[in-house]
Every structure is written in C-alpha cells, then in structure tokens.
mmCIF file of C-alpha atoms in Angstrom:
data_model
loop_
_atom_site.group_PDB
_atom_site.id
_atom_site.type_symbol
_atom_site.label_atom_id
_atom_site.label_comp_id
_atom_site.label_asym_id
_atom_site.label_seq_id
_atom_site.Cartn_x
_atom_site.Cartn_y
_atom_site.Cartn_z
ATOM 1 C CA MET C 9 26.126 19.481 19.713
ATOM 2 C CA ILE C 10 22.312 18.557 19.824
ATOM 3 C CA PRO C 11 20.864 18.496 16.408
ATOM 4 C CA ARG C 12 18.263 20.858 15.281
ATOM 5 C CA GLY C 13 15.696 18.236 15.276
ATOM 6 C CA LYS C 14 14.845 14.323 14.511
ATOM 7 C CA LEU C 15 13.152 12.924 11.435
ATOM 8 C CA TYR C 16 9.628 11.353 12.401
ATOM 9 C CA ILE C 17 10.463 7.865 11.099
ATOM 10 C CA SER C 18 11.905 4.847 12.937
ATOM 11 C CA ASN C 19 14.874 2.539 11.520
ATOM 12 C CA LYS C 20 12.247 -0.259 11.763
ATOM 13 C CA ASP C 21 9.975 1.913 9.276
ATOM 14 C CA LEU C 22 12.621 2.591 6.922
ATOM 15 C CA LEU C 23 13.606 -1.009 6.526
ATOM 16 C CA THR C 24 10.014 -2.066 6.132
ATOM 17 C CA GLY C 25 10.014 0.376 3.369
ATOM 18 C CA ILE C 26 13.127 -0.946 1.871
ATOM 19 C CA LEU C 27 11.437 -4.295 2.072
ATOM 20 C CA TYR C 28 8.334 -3.195 0.333
ATOM 21 C CA CYS C 29 10.565 -1.977 -2.476
ATOM 22 C CA PHE C 30 12.545 -5.080 -3.080
ATOM 23 C CA THR C 31 9.395 -7.194 -2.837
ATOM 24 C CA SER C 32 7.687 -5.065 -5.317
ATOM 25 C CA TYR C 33 10.310 -5.737 -7.956
ATOM 26 C CA PHE C 34 9.039 -9.546 -8.000
ATOM 27 C CA LYS C 35 5.268 -8.765 -7.506
ATOM 28 C CA SER C 36 2.951 -7.621 -10.116
ATOM 29 C CA GLU C 37 1.145 -4.212 -8.684
ATOM 30 C CA ARG C 38 -2.555 -4.687 -7.982
ATOM 31 C CA ALA C 39 -4.950 -1.802 -7.225
ATOM 32 C CA ASP C 40 -4.674 -0.525 -3.723
ATOM 33 C CA SER C 41 -8.329 -1.223 -2.323
ATOM 34 C CA ARG C 42 -7.602 -0.273 1.219
ATOM 35 C CA GLN C 43 -8.521 3.275 1.001
ATOM 36 C CA LYS C 44 -11.210 3.822 3.491
ATOM 37 C CA LYS C 45 -12.121 7.263 3.508
ATOM 38 C CA SER C 46 -13.910 8.713 0.139
ATOM 39 C CA ASN C 47 -12.768 11.840 -1.611
ATOM 40 C CA ILE C 48 -9.210 11.157 -0.547
ATOM 41 C CA ILE C 49 -6.397 10.990 -3.034
ATOM 42 C CA THR C 50 -2.767 9.932 -2.285
ATOM 43 C CA CYS C 51 -0.388 11.821 -4.409
ATOM 44 C CA LEU C 52 3.424 12.415 -4.486
ATOM 45 C CA SER C 53 3.580 15.815 -2.493
ATOM 46 C CA VAL C 54 1.207 18.571 -1.387
ATOM 47 C CA ARG C 55 2.633 20.609 -4.572
ATOM 48 C CA THR C 56 1.565 17.696 -6.638
ATOM 49 C CA GLY C 57 -1.961 17.901 -5.017
ATOM 50 C CA PHE C 58 -2.181 21.886 -5.208
ATOM 51 C CA ASP C 59 -1.277 21.468 -8.937
ATOM 52 C CA LEU C 60 -3.756 18.568 -9.612
ATOM 53 C CA ILE C 61 -6.601 20.565 -8.122
ATOM 54 C CA LEU C 62 -5.680 23.886 -10.114
ATOM 55 C CA SER C 63 -5.770 21.903 -13.214
ATOM 56 C CA SER C 64 -9.158 20.514 -12.436
ATOM 57 C CA LEU C 65 -10.595 23.770 -11.572
ATOM 58 C CA ASN C 66 -9.168 25.422 -14.708
ATOM 59 C CA LEU C 67 -9.474 28.857 -13.529
ATOM 60 C CA PRO C 68 -9.353 32.003 -16.009
ATOM 61 C CA ALA C 69 -5.881 33.131 -16.576
ATOM 62 C CA GLY C 70 -5.442 36.221 -14.397
ATOM 63 C CA SER C 71 -7.397 35.066 -11.635
ATOM 64 C CA GLU C 72 -6.457 35.930 -8.037
ATOM 65 C CA ILE C 73 -5.608 33.662 -5.213
ATOM 66 C CA LEU C 74 -5.684 35.162 -1.998
ATOM 67 C CA VAL C 75 -2.548 33.387 -0.064
ATOM 68 C CA THR C 76 -1.071 33.425 3.096
ATOM 69 C CA ASP C 77 2.100 35.440 2.447
ATOM 70 C CA ILE C 78 4.405 33.089 4.105
ATOM 71 C CA ASN C 79 4.914 29.736 2.298
ATOM 72 C CA ILE C 80 7.537 27.435 0.221
ATOM 73 C CA PRO C 81 8.618 29.000 -2.811
ATOM 74 C CA ASP C 82 7.212 26.153 -4.956
ATOM 75 C CA MET C 83 3.409 26.996 -4.152
ATOM 76 C CA PHE C 84 3.886 30.654 -5.392
ATOM 77 C CA LYS C 85 5.540 29.103 -8.484
ATOM 78 C CA ILE C 86 2.708 26.729 -9.130
ATOM 79 C CA ILE C 87 0.285 29.506 -8.919
ATOM 80 C CA ALA C 88 2.407 31.655 -11.731
ATOM 81 C CA ALA C 89 2.626 28.435 -13.734
ATOM 82 C CA HIS C 90 -1.123 28.263 -14.012
ATOM 83 C CA LYS C 91 -0.899 32.018 -15.028
ATOM 84 C CA LEU C 92 -2.868 32.923 -11.556
ATOM 85 C CA ILE C 93 -1.962 36.010 -9.376
ATOM 86 C CA ALA C 94 -1.132 35.424 -5.602
ATOM 87 C CA VAL C 95 -2.535 38.183 -3.460
ATOM 88 C CA PRO C 96 -0.411 38.101 -0.232
ATOM 89 C CA LEU C 97 -2.234 38.507 3.196
ATOM 90 C CA PRO C 98 -0.068 38.883 6.342
ATOM 91 C CA VAL C 99 0.265 36.725 9.099
ATOM 92 C CA ASN C 100 -0.026 37.977 12.856
ATOM 93 C CA LYS C 101 3.088 36.918 14.503
ATOM 94 C CA HIS C 102 1.000 36.300 17.785
ATOM 95 C CA THR C 103 -1.576 34.236 16.214
ATOM 96 C CA LEU C 104 -0.196 32.799 13.351
ATOM 97 C CA ASN C 105 -3.641 33.694 11.813
ATOM 98 C CA ILE C 106 -4.782 35.920 8.644
ATOM 99 C CA SER C 107 -7.295 38.488 9.373
ATOM 100 C CA PRO C 108 -10.743 37.803 8.205
ATOM 101 C CA ALA C 109 -11.129 41.890 7.644
ATOM 102 C CA HIS C 110 -7.993 41.898 5.609
ATOM 103 C CA LEU C 111 -9.246 38.691 3.524
ATOM 104 C CA GLU C 112 -12.592 40.180 2.758
ATOM 105 C CA SER C 113 -11.094 43.628 1.812
ATOM 106 C CA ALA C 114 -8.667 42.058 -0.574
ATOM 107 C CA ILE C 115 -11.663 40.391 -2.621
ATOM 108 C CA THR C 116 -11.932 41.657 -6.302
ATOM 109 C CA PRO C 117 -13.919 40.349 -8.916
ATOM 110 C CA SER C 118 -10.869 38.523 -10.153
ATOM 111 C CA THR C 119 -10.594 36.509 -6.865
ATOM 112 C CA LYS C 120 -11.458 32.872 -7.210
ATOM 113 C CA ALA C 121 -9.861 31.282 -4.394
ATOM 114 C CA VAL C 122 -8.194 31.170 -0.918
ATOM 115 C CA LEU C 123 -5.028 29.418 0.030
ATOM 116 C CA ILE C 124 -4.860 29.173 3.746
ATOM 117 C CA THR C 125 -1.498 27.755 5.165
ATOM 118 C CA HIS C 126 -0.938 26.702 8.458
ATOM 119 C CA LEU C 127 2.657 27.543 9.827
ATOM 120 C CA PHE C 128 5.144 25.967 12.393
ATOM 121 C CA GLY C 129 2.478 23.453 13.514
ATOM 122 C CA ALA C 130 0.002 25.962 14.749
ATOM 123 C CA ILE C 131 -3.513 25.668 13.166
ATOM 124 C CA MET C 132 -5.015 28.719 12.109
ATOM 125 C CA GLU C 133 -8.787 29.751 12.861
ATOM 126 C CA THR C 134 -10.627 28.998 9.759
ATOM 127 C CA ASN C 135 -14.425 29.350 10.327
ATOM 128 C CA GLU C 136 -14.755 32.883 9.706
ATOM 129 C CA ILE C 137 -12.502 33.012 6.653
ATOM 130 C CA ASN C 138 -14.431 29.867 5.218
ATOM 131 C CA ASN C 139 -17.804 31.829 5.617
ATOM 132 C CA ILE C 140 -16.351 34.847 3.753
ATOM 133 C CA ALA C 141 -15.234 32.754 1.102
ATOM 134 C CA LYS C 142 -18.447 31.015 0.971
ATOM 135 C CA LYS C 143 -20.138 34.244 0.814
ATOM 136 C CA HIS C 144 -18.181 35.410 -2.253
ATOM 137 C CA ASN C 145 -18.253 31.881 -3.941
ATOM 138 C CA LEU C 146 -14.518 31.244 -3.479
ATOM 139 C CA PHE C 147 -12.685 27.964 -3.461
ATOM 140 C CA VAL C 148 -10.654 27.377 -0.288
ATOM 141 C CA PHE C 149 -7.493 25.163 -0.107
ATOM 142 C CA GLU C 150 -6.216 24.400 3.104
ATOM 143 C CA ASP C 151 -2.501 23.874 3.210
ATOM 144 C CA CYS C 152 -1.866 21.684 6.383
ATOM 145 C CA ALA C 153 1.747 20.466 5.183
ATOM 146 C CA GLN C 154 2.910 21.653 8.691
ATOM 147 C CA ALA C 155 0.008 20.966 10.544
ATOM 148 C CA TYR C 156 -0.422 17.150 10.814
ATOM 149 C CA ALA C 157 -1.424 16.151 14.436
ATOM 150 C CA GLY C 158 -3.087 12.935 13.924
ATOM 151 C CA ASN C 159 -6.625 12.863 14.914
ATOM 152 C CA LEU C 160 -6.267 16.384 16.670
ATOM 153 C CA TYR C 161 -6.832 18.114 13.661
ATOM 154 C CA GLU C 162 -8.116 16.747 9.990
ATOM 155 C CA GLY C 163 -8.906 20.158 8.606
ATOM 156 C CA ASN C 164 -12.054 22.476 8.418
ATOM 157 C CA PRO C 165 -15.084 20.141 7.347
ATOM 158 C CA THR C 166 -16.141 23.276 5.405
ATOM 159 C CA THR C 167 -13.017 23.645 3.379
ATOM 160 C CA ASP C 168 -13.017 22.637 -0.131
ATOM 161 C CA ALA C 169 -9.548 20.925 -0.493
ATOM 162 C CA ILE C 170 -7.523 19.954 2.540
ATOM 163 C CA MET C 171 -3.859 18.889 1.813
ATOM 164 C CA PHE C 172 -1.508 16.892 4.239
ATOM 165 C CA SER C 173 2.056 16.321 3.574
ATOM 166 C CA PHE C 174 4.131 13.329 4.691
ATOM 167 C CA GLY C 175 7.617 14.588 3.122
ATOM 168 C CA LEU C 176 11.025 13.820 4.667
ATOM 169 C CA ILE C 177 11.139 16.625 7.547
ATOM 170 C CA LYS C 178 7.120 16.450 8.228
ATOM 171 C CA THR C 179 5.325 14.806 11.029
ATOM 172 C CA ASN C 180 4.858 11.168 10.657
ATOM 173 C CA THR C 181 7.043 11.038 7.376
ATOM 174 C CA ALA C 182 6.763 8.380 4.777
ATOM 175 C CA VAL C 183 9.824 9.959 3.022
ATOM 176 C CA SER C 184 7.467 11.256 0.505
ATOM 177 C CA GLY C 185 3.777 11.507 -0.280
ATOM 178 C CA ALA C 186 0.678 13.559 0.466
ATOM 179 C CA MET C 187 -3.081 13.063 1.078
ATOM 180 C CA LEU C 188 -5.631 15.325 -0.374
ATOM 181 C CA ASN C 189 -9.389 15.682 0.842
ATOM 182 C CA ILE C 190 -11.720 16.991 -1.901
ATOM 183 C CA LYS C 191 -15.067 17.816 -0.789
ATOM 184 C CA ASP C 192 -16.890 18.347 -4.195
ATOM 185 C CA ASN C 193 -17.569 14.780 -5.990
ATOM 186 C CA ASP C 194 -16.698 15.782 -9.427
ATOM 187 C CA LEU C 195 -13.769 17.728 -8.616
ATOM 188 C CA TYR C 196 -12.357 14.679 -6.455
ATOM 189 C CA THR C 197 -13.242 12.560 -9.656
ATOM 190 C CA ASP C 198 -11.393 14.856 -12.236
ATOM 191 C CA ALA C 199 -8.422 15.312 -10.053
ATOM 192 C CA SER C 200 -8.175 11.488 -9.179
ATOM 193 C CA ILE C 201 -8.149 10.554 -12.917
ATOM 194 C CA ARG C 202 -5.495 13.210 -13.684
ATOM 195 C CA ASN C 203 -3.636 11.758 -10.862
ATOM 196 C CA GLN C 204 -3.838 8.093 -12.245
ATOM 197 C CA GLN C 205 -2.703 9.341 -15.697
ATOM 198 C CA TYR C 206 0.884 10.550 -14.210
ATOM 199 C CA GLU C 207 3.769 8.223 -14.625
ATOM 200 C CA LYS C 208 4.507 6.508 -11.530
ATOM 201 C CA GLN C 209 7.619 7.479 -9.408
ATOM 202 C CA ARG C 210 10.165 4.846 -9.978
ATOM 203 C CA ILE C 211 10.642 2.351 -7.139
ATOM 204 C CA SER C 212 14.604 2.707 -7.428
ATOM 205 C CA ILE C 213 14.192 6.566 -6.715
ATOM 206 C CA PHE C 214 12.212 5.853 -3.506
ATOM 207 C CA THR C 215 14.552 2.954 -2.482
ATOM 208 C CA ASN C 216 17.362 5.632 -2.659
ATOM 209 C CA LYS C 217 15.476 8.284 -0.927
ATOM 210 C CA LEU C 218 15.102 5.440 1.986
ATOM 211 C CA PHE C 219 18.704 4.679 2.041
ATOM 212 C CA LYS C 220 19.345 8.546 2.244
ATOM 213 C CA VAL C 221 17.291 9.003 5.073
ATOM 214 C CA LEU C 222 19.056 6.090 7.149
ATOM 215 C CA LEU C 223 22.256 7.898 6.561
ATOM 216 C CA ILE C 224 20.519 11.320 7.584
ATOM 217 C CA LYS C 225 19.210 9.574 10.855
ATOM 218 C CA LEU C 226 22.901 8.352 11.330
ATOM 219 C CA LEU C 227 24.113 11.771 11.417
ATOM 220 C CA THR C 228 21.530 13.043 13.899
ATOM 221 C CA TYR C 229 23.458 11.048 16.652
ATOM 222 C CA LYS C 230 24.798 13.784 18.904
ATOM 223 C CA SER C 231 28.498 12.566 18.654
ATOM 224 C CA ILE C 232 28.432 12.166 15.042
ATOM 225 C CA TYR C 233 26.392 15.169 14.281
ATOM 226 C CA THR C 234 28.963 17.306 16.323
ATOM 227 C CA GLY C 235 31.674 15.712 14.209
ATOM 228 C CA PHE C 236 29.951 16.431 11.013
ATOM 229 C CA TYR C 237 29.416 19.947 11.988
ATOM 230 C CA ASN C 238 33.113 20.527 12.658
ATOM 231 C CA LEU C 239 34.217 18.839 9.657
ATOM 232 C CA ILE C 240 31.904 21.153 7.317
ATOM 233 C CA LYS C 241 33.343 24.176 9.144
ATOM 234 C CA VAL C 242 36.851 22.856 8.531
ATOM 235 C CA MET C 243 36.096 22.377 4.743
ATOM 236 C CA ASN C 244 34.710 26.080 5.059
ATOM 237 C CA LYS C 245 31.311 25.287 3.847
ATOM 238 C CA ASP C 246 27.832 26.465 5.016
ATOM 239 C CA PHE C 247 26.360 23.958 7.369
ATOM 240 C CA ASP C 248 22.809 25.040 7.062
ATOM 241 C CA GLU C 249 23.368 24.787 3.049
ATOM 242 C CA VAL C 250 24.835 21.160 3.254
ATOM 243 C CA LEU C 251 21.984 20.220 5.465
ATOM 244 C CA SER C 252 19.542 21.719 3.153
ATOM 245 C CA ASN C 253 20.833 19.794 0.439
ATOM 246 C CA PHE C 254 20.102 16.557 2.168
ATOM 247 C CA THR C 255 16.620 17.297 2.952
ATOM 248 C CA LYS C 256 15.343 19.149 -0.143
ATOM 249 C CA GLY C 257 12.428 17.459 -1.763
ATOM 250 C CA PHE C 258 12.412 18.918 -5.316
ATOM 251 C CA THR C 259 15.461 20.612 -7.112
ATOM 252 C CA GLY C 260 15.452 22.559 -10.307
ATOM 253 C CA ASP C 261 13.776 25.221 -12.008
ATOM 254 C CA ASP C 262 10.828 23.207 -13.863
ATOM 255 C CA ILE C 263 8.710 22.491 -10.643
ATOM 256 C CA LEU C 264 5.551 21.207 -12.625
ATOM 257 C CA LYS C 265 7.854 18.834 -14.392
ATOM 258 C CA LYS C 266 9.316 17.367 -11.260
ATOM 259 C CA ILE C 267 6.089 16.915 -9.324
ATOM 260 C CA ARG C 268 3.712 15.630 -12.009
ATOM 261 C CA TYR C 269 4.281 11.742 -10.858
ATOM 262 C CA ARG C 270 2.380 9.595 -8.685
ATOM 263 C CA PRO C 271 4.001 7.771 -5.648
ATOM 264 C CA CYS C 272 5.065 4.129 -6.385
ATOM 265 C CA LEU C 273 3.479 1.147 -4.339
ATOM 266 C CA PRO C 274 5.846 0.933 -1.671
ATOM 267 C CA ASN C 275 5.584 4.478 -0.792
ATOM 268 C CA LYS C 276 1.893 4.316 -0.647
ATOM 269 C CA LYS C 277 2.156 1.101 1.409
ATOM 270 C CA LEU C 278 4.586 2.867 3.740
ATOM 271 C CA LEU C 279 2.488 5.919 4.049
ATOM 272 C CA GLN C 280 -0.372 3.607 4.854
ATOM 273 C CA LYS C 281 1.473 1.981 7.652
ATOM 274 C CA LYS C 282 2.681 5.072 9.238
ATOM 275 C CA LEU C 283 -0.986 6.573 9.212
ATOM 276 C CA ASN C 284 -2.304 3.278 10.888
ATOM 277 C CA ASP C 285 0.847 3.086 13.482
ATOM 278 C CA PHE C 286 0.963 7.032 14.361
ATOM 279 C CA ASN C 287 1.309 7.515 17.975
ATOM 280 C CA GLN C 288 -0.833 10.222 19.190
ATOM 281 C CA GLN C 289 1.403 10.679 22.366
ATOM 282 C CA ASN C 290 4.124 12.142 20.260
ATOM 283 C CA ILE C 291 2.235 15.431 19.477
ATOM 284 C CA THR C 292 1.167 15.522 23.252
ATOM 285 C CA ALA C 293 5.035 15.363 24.132
ATOM 286 C CA ARG C 294 6.013 17.878 21.552
ATOM 287 C CA ILE C 295 3.541 20.351 22.729
ATOM 288 C CA LEU C 296 4.643 19.933 26.464
ATOM 289 C CA PHE C 297 8.358 20.159 25.417
ATOM 290 C CA ALA C 298 7.626 23.447 23.566
ATOM 291 C CA ASN C 299 5.486 24.869 26.461
ATOM 292 C CA ASP C 300 8.475 23.817 28.922
ATOM 293 C CA ILE C 301 10.848 25.993 26.844
ATOM 294 C CA LEU C 302 8.468 28.785 25.922
ATOM 295 C CA GLN C 303 7.198 29.394 29.591
ATOM 296 C CA HIS C 304 10.769 30.038 30.766
ATOM 297 C CA ILE C 305 11.975 32.539 28.061
ATOM 298 C CA PRO C 306 11.557 36.400 27.931
ATOM 299 C CA GLN C 307 8.269 37.199 26.186
ATOM 300 C CA ASN C 308 10.089 39.026 23.090
ATOM 301 C CA TYR C 309 11.256 35.749 21.908
ATOM 302 C CA LYS C 310 7.911 34.499 21.376
ATOM 303 C CA ILE C 311 6.181 33.407 18.082
ATOM 304 C CA GLY C 312 2.623 32.204 17.937
ATOM 305 C CA ILE C 313 1.918 32.313 21.672
ATOM 306 C CA LEU C 314 -1.801 33.320 21.250
ATOM 307 C CA ASN C 315 -2.518 30.550 19.030
ATOM 308 C CA LYS C 316 -5.206 28.192 20.422
ATOM 309 C CA LYS C 317 -4.281 24.959 18.626
ATOM 310 C CA HIS C 318 -0.604 25.055 18.246
ATOM 311 C CA THR C 319 1.132 21.586 17.811
ATOM 312 C CA HIS C 320 4.747 22.950 17.481
ATOM 313 C CA TRP C 321 5.958 21.046 14.602
ATOM 314 C CA VAL C 322 8.924 23.480 14.915
ATOM 315 C CA LEU C 323 10.115 25.925 17.496
ATOM 316 C CA PRO C 324 10.907 29.455 16.235
ATOM 317 C CA ILE C 325 11.616 32.314 18.062
ATOM 318 C CA GLU C 326 12.224 35.994 17.217
ATOM 319 C CA THR C 327 15.429 37.799 17.854
ATOM 320 C CA GLN C 328 16.957 41.222 16.793
ATOM 321 C CA ASP C 329 20.345 39.644 16.259
ATOM 322 C CA PRO C 330 19.937 35.927 14.600
ATOM 323 C CA ASN C 331 23.356 35.484 13.613
ATOM 324 C CA SER C 332 25.119 36.107 16.996
ATOM 325 C CA LEU C 333 22.347 34.052 18.612
ATOM 326 C CA ILE C 334 22.761 31.203 16.501
ATOM 327 C CA ASN C 335 26.597 31.251 17.003
ATOM 328 C CA TYR C 336 26.106 31.551 20.716
ATOM 329 C CA LEU C 337 23.823 28.552 20.879
ATOM 330 C CA ARG C 338 26.011 26.352 18.841
ATOM 331 C CA THR C 339 28.914 27.320 20.640
ATOM 332 C CA ASN C 340 27.266 26.038 23.867
ATOM 333 C CA GLY C 341 26.052 22.794 22.074
ATOM 334 C CA PHE C 342 22.889 23.425 20.226
ATOM 335 C CA ASP C 343 22.058 23.351 16.595
ATOM 336 C CA ALA C 344 19.956 26.632 15.879
ATOM 337 C CA SER C 345 19.276 27.661 12.460
ATOM 338 C CA GLN C 346 17.493 30.149 10.367
ATOM 339 C CA LYS C 347 17.143 27.711 7.380
ATOM 340 C CA ALA C 348 15.640 24.858 9.149
ATOM 341 C CA SER C 349 12.585 25.734 6.968
ATOM 342 C CA SER C 350 12.596 26.638 2.965
ATOM 343 C CA LEU C 351 9.547 29.308 3.850
ATOM 344 C CA ILE C 352 9.778 32.747 2.039
ATOM 345 C CA LYS C 353 7.498 35.841 2.457
ATOM 346 C CA GLN C 354 5.669 36.806 -0.838
ATOM 347 C CA GLY C 355 6.689 40.309 -1.859
ATOM 348 C CA GLU C 356 4.453 43.150 -3.081
ATOM 349 C CA PRO C 357 1.819 43.297 0.037
ATOM 350 C CA LYS C 358 -1.418 44.598 -0.572
ATOM 351 C CA PHE C 359 -1.688 45.880 3.038
ATOM 352 C CA THR C 360 0.769 48.292 4.533
ATOM 353 C CA PRO C 361 3.316 46.492 6.870
ATOM 354 C CA ASN C 362 2.171 46.452 10.531
ATOM 355 C CA ILE C 363 4.603 45.617 13.635
ATOM 356 C CA GLU C 364 2.421 42.615 14.485
ATOM 357 C CA ASP C 365 3.013 40.833 11.060
ATOM 358 C CA LEU C 366 4.943 37.990 11.050
ATOM 359 C CA THR C 367 8.341 38.470 9.227
ATOM 360 C CA LEU C 368 11.107 35.774 8.457
ATOM 361 C CA GLU C 369 14.365 37.748 8.556
ATOM 362 C CA LYS C 370 14.472 37.788 12.644
ATOM 363 C CA LEU C 371 13.430 34.044 13.026
ATOM 364 C CA ILE C 372 15.778 31.336 14.324
ATOM 365 C CA TYR C 373 14.532 27.812 14.998
ATOM 366 C CA LEU C 374 15.643 26.127 18.217
ATOM 367 C CA PRO C 375 16.505 22.492 18.453
ATOM 368 C CA MET C 376 13.187 20.320 18.483
ATOM 369 C CA ASP C 377 13.597 17.274 20.272
ATOM 370 C CA ILE C 378 11.249 15.793 22.621
ATOM 371 C CA SER C 379 13.810 13.377 24.012
ATOM 372 C CA MET C 380 16.019 16.243 25.272
ATOM 373 C CA SER C 381 16.906 15.761 28.899
ATOM 374 C CA THR C 382 15.591 17.978 31.656
ATOM 375 C CA LYS C 383 19.267 19.027 32.197
ATOM 376 C CA ASN C 384 19.776 20.136 28.469
ATOM 377 C CA ARG C 385 16.335 21.864 28.268
ATOM 378 C CA ASN C 386 17.336 24.061 31.556
ATOM 379 C CA LYS C 387 20.444 24.999 29.879
ATOM 380 C CA LEU C 388 18.838 25.825 26.617
ATOM 381 C CA ILE C 389 16.551 28.165 28.472
ATOM 382 C CA GLN C 390 19.476 29.595 30.609
ATOM 383 C CA LEU C 391 21.526 30.428 27.357
ATOM 384 C CA LEU C 392 18.251 32.199 25.726
ATOM 385 C CA VAL C 393 17.834 34.291 28.813
ATOM 386 C CA SER C 394 21.158 34.952 29.189
ATOM 387 C CA PHE C 395 21.648 36.249 25.642
ATOM 388 C CA ASP C 396 18.420 38.384 26.110
ATOM 389 C CA ARG C 397 20.312 40.198 28.898
ATOM 390 C CA GLY C 398 23.279 40.567 27.031
ATOM 391 C CA ILE C 399 25.467 38.280 29.133
ATOM 392 C CA ARG C 400 27.447 35.958 26.854
#
C-alpha cells in the first residue's frame, strides 16, 4: 500500500541531528550568533510563538480575536488560556480564503487581533484583510504552519507576526521548531526575552524524537507499511489512531505547560541546516504532482481549486461518503485518510453557514508522494473516477 505521505527529512539529516545531540553533551553551549535576519525568534513550535506574543501583547481579558474557523485545537486552547475569545470566520472551500467583508462586519470594540491561518499549503490572499485590520488598529498574526514554501512565500510584509512551523509532519521539518518574524521592535524584544527565560528542551528528548523519526521513515517503505497496516488490522486497532500517536507533537491537557520551552542547541542547528539546504524544486514538484491528479478527477472532489498560490502541503478532496472511499482506496493499495491532519472547525459560527464554506466532515486526504510513479498516479485517478461513477 502506498503510504499517505513521507516526511520532509532525509536519513542523512536525521543522523546529522543525532550527531549534533551527542557532540552537544561534550561541548559547552555558546550563544548562537548565526541569526542573520532581524526580528526573528526561533522557538519550540508555532504554539509556543503564538503564546509568547499573546503574553507580550497582554490583551485585556475578554478581548476578541477574529480567527480562521479551522485550525488545530491547541491554537484555540491557547486563546482561551489567555482569557480571550476566538470569533470564527468561515473559509471558502474553493479559494481557501476568508472573506474581507466577513472580517470587517465581525469587528467590535472588543476586537483586538486577527489570526489568519493558511490551510493545506494554500496561501490566503491577505492584502485586503491586513488593510482592514490596520484601519481598525488590530494586530495581525499569520499562521503559516502549513504554508512553508521556501522563498515562494515569506508572509505578507505588512503582517505584525508571521509564524512558520518545522514540526514533524511539516514541509522541511527539523522534527520540532518554529520561526517567528515580529514586525514591531519593542514587541520582538519582549517576546525574545520571554523565550530566553524558558527552560531549554532537554537534548535527550530531542535525541529520542530523532530516533523515533528514523523508525517512522522505515515504516513508510511500501512493503513495510503494508505489513504494518495489516498487523494493526489483525490487532483490531484503529490504524489512523496508531499513526496519529506516532506523529503527535504535544500530548496532555495543560497545553501551556507543554509548549513553554525553547529548543535545545541541536534542534536549532538542525533547523538552520534544513533552512540553508532547502531544495526549492521540491515545492515545484509537489505542485506539479497535485495538479497532475486534480486536473483528471471530477470537479466535485476538488478543494481550493481557485486558490492562486497553492503549494499543496497535503492533498484533500471532498466526498459524500468518506469512509467508503477510504476503504475503496486502501483495498486498492492507496492509504487515504480523514485523519492526516489534526484540524478542527471552531464552533458557534458568527455567520449563517453557507454551502461554499469549508467543512471537515467530508474531506479525505490522498497520498502525497511526489515520487509516485506515473502508473500509480494514473491508477489513483482511475479509482477516484470509478468511485465517483459508482463503479467499485
């Protein structure tokens, strides 16, 4: 069975990371002076960075943050932990943008910030959103955790805080780590001081993560993956749940306690190496792969097809019968899933639900592997076409 995706890290980089860990045990850590760009903070995760900035902003309790209504649960938990209120804005399923009109109509005297979240590798149009935010003196966060694309997109230069993730399943992963670009100098200084005051992640924790990733990469070989899938089925366990436990970044209920650390030196060194060595051609190949699939399948499957800057971190499609399609694809050798992402949709919408709004219940994620052969790409396309026609 073709795995649902592969990690964006080579065995060579993992072994280099392990070497960084072992050599760090025998060397005293010195200040890392290689940071070339100003107002950049390297932190443990985007969650950490978001929490840092909210702490520095110190918004009054009860203040509202307008948010893209789909994100990982922890981002909404962090907002609540700061005694702030998330006001969800729907995402258009064709463009993967939020509506500037919705944004402006949702602003109240209590609104203090906007959290823009780019989904699935699609890059949202933010110029008009930022202009509206500036008009109302709102702080703008840009959550680019799913939108890293090397030099193709570095965030809107007018955004107040831009956040990129290099966590385990992200593009150009360093296993953990994130980078913040904070526009205001005073806010940057305050957030940077807070970050430096956090206890460092233990090197042993990062080392264990690197070895775990080596195991995960071993499991993504087609024959081993198929055997592992069959074993989990025989054990009567949920395959998606098992894989989710392998890749979950933070566990437990006290999210602030989990994220308030800073990365150890080996983590920062590996992240810097990955940034220096990033191959931009991987993004080009990923876009070509996704377009190759999407142009040959029925229109009703397609999500985000009108987004003008889509880099296709994952490849979601919409179907009226997700479970049946997943079973059909897996039976025929392709591991599709509804749980390739931990995204949730925030409840209590401010606007009347619309048929054009993005929902998660009908989405499944197709295998995203740019090395997939032409034969297998064609087979996947034919399976999707056949399912849509009711031929199984």
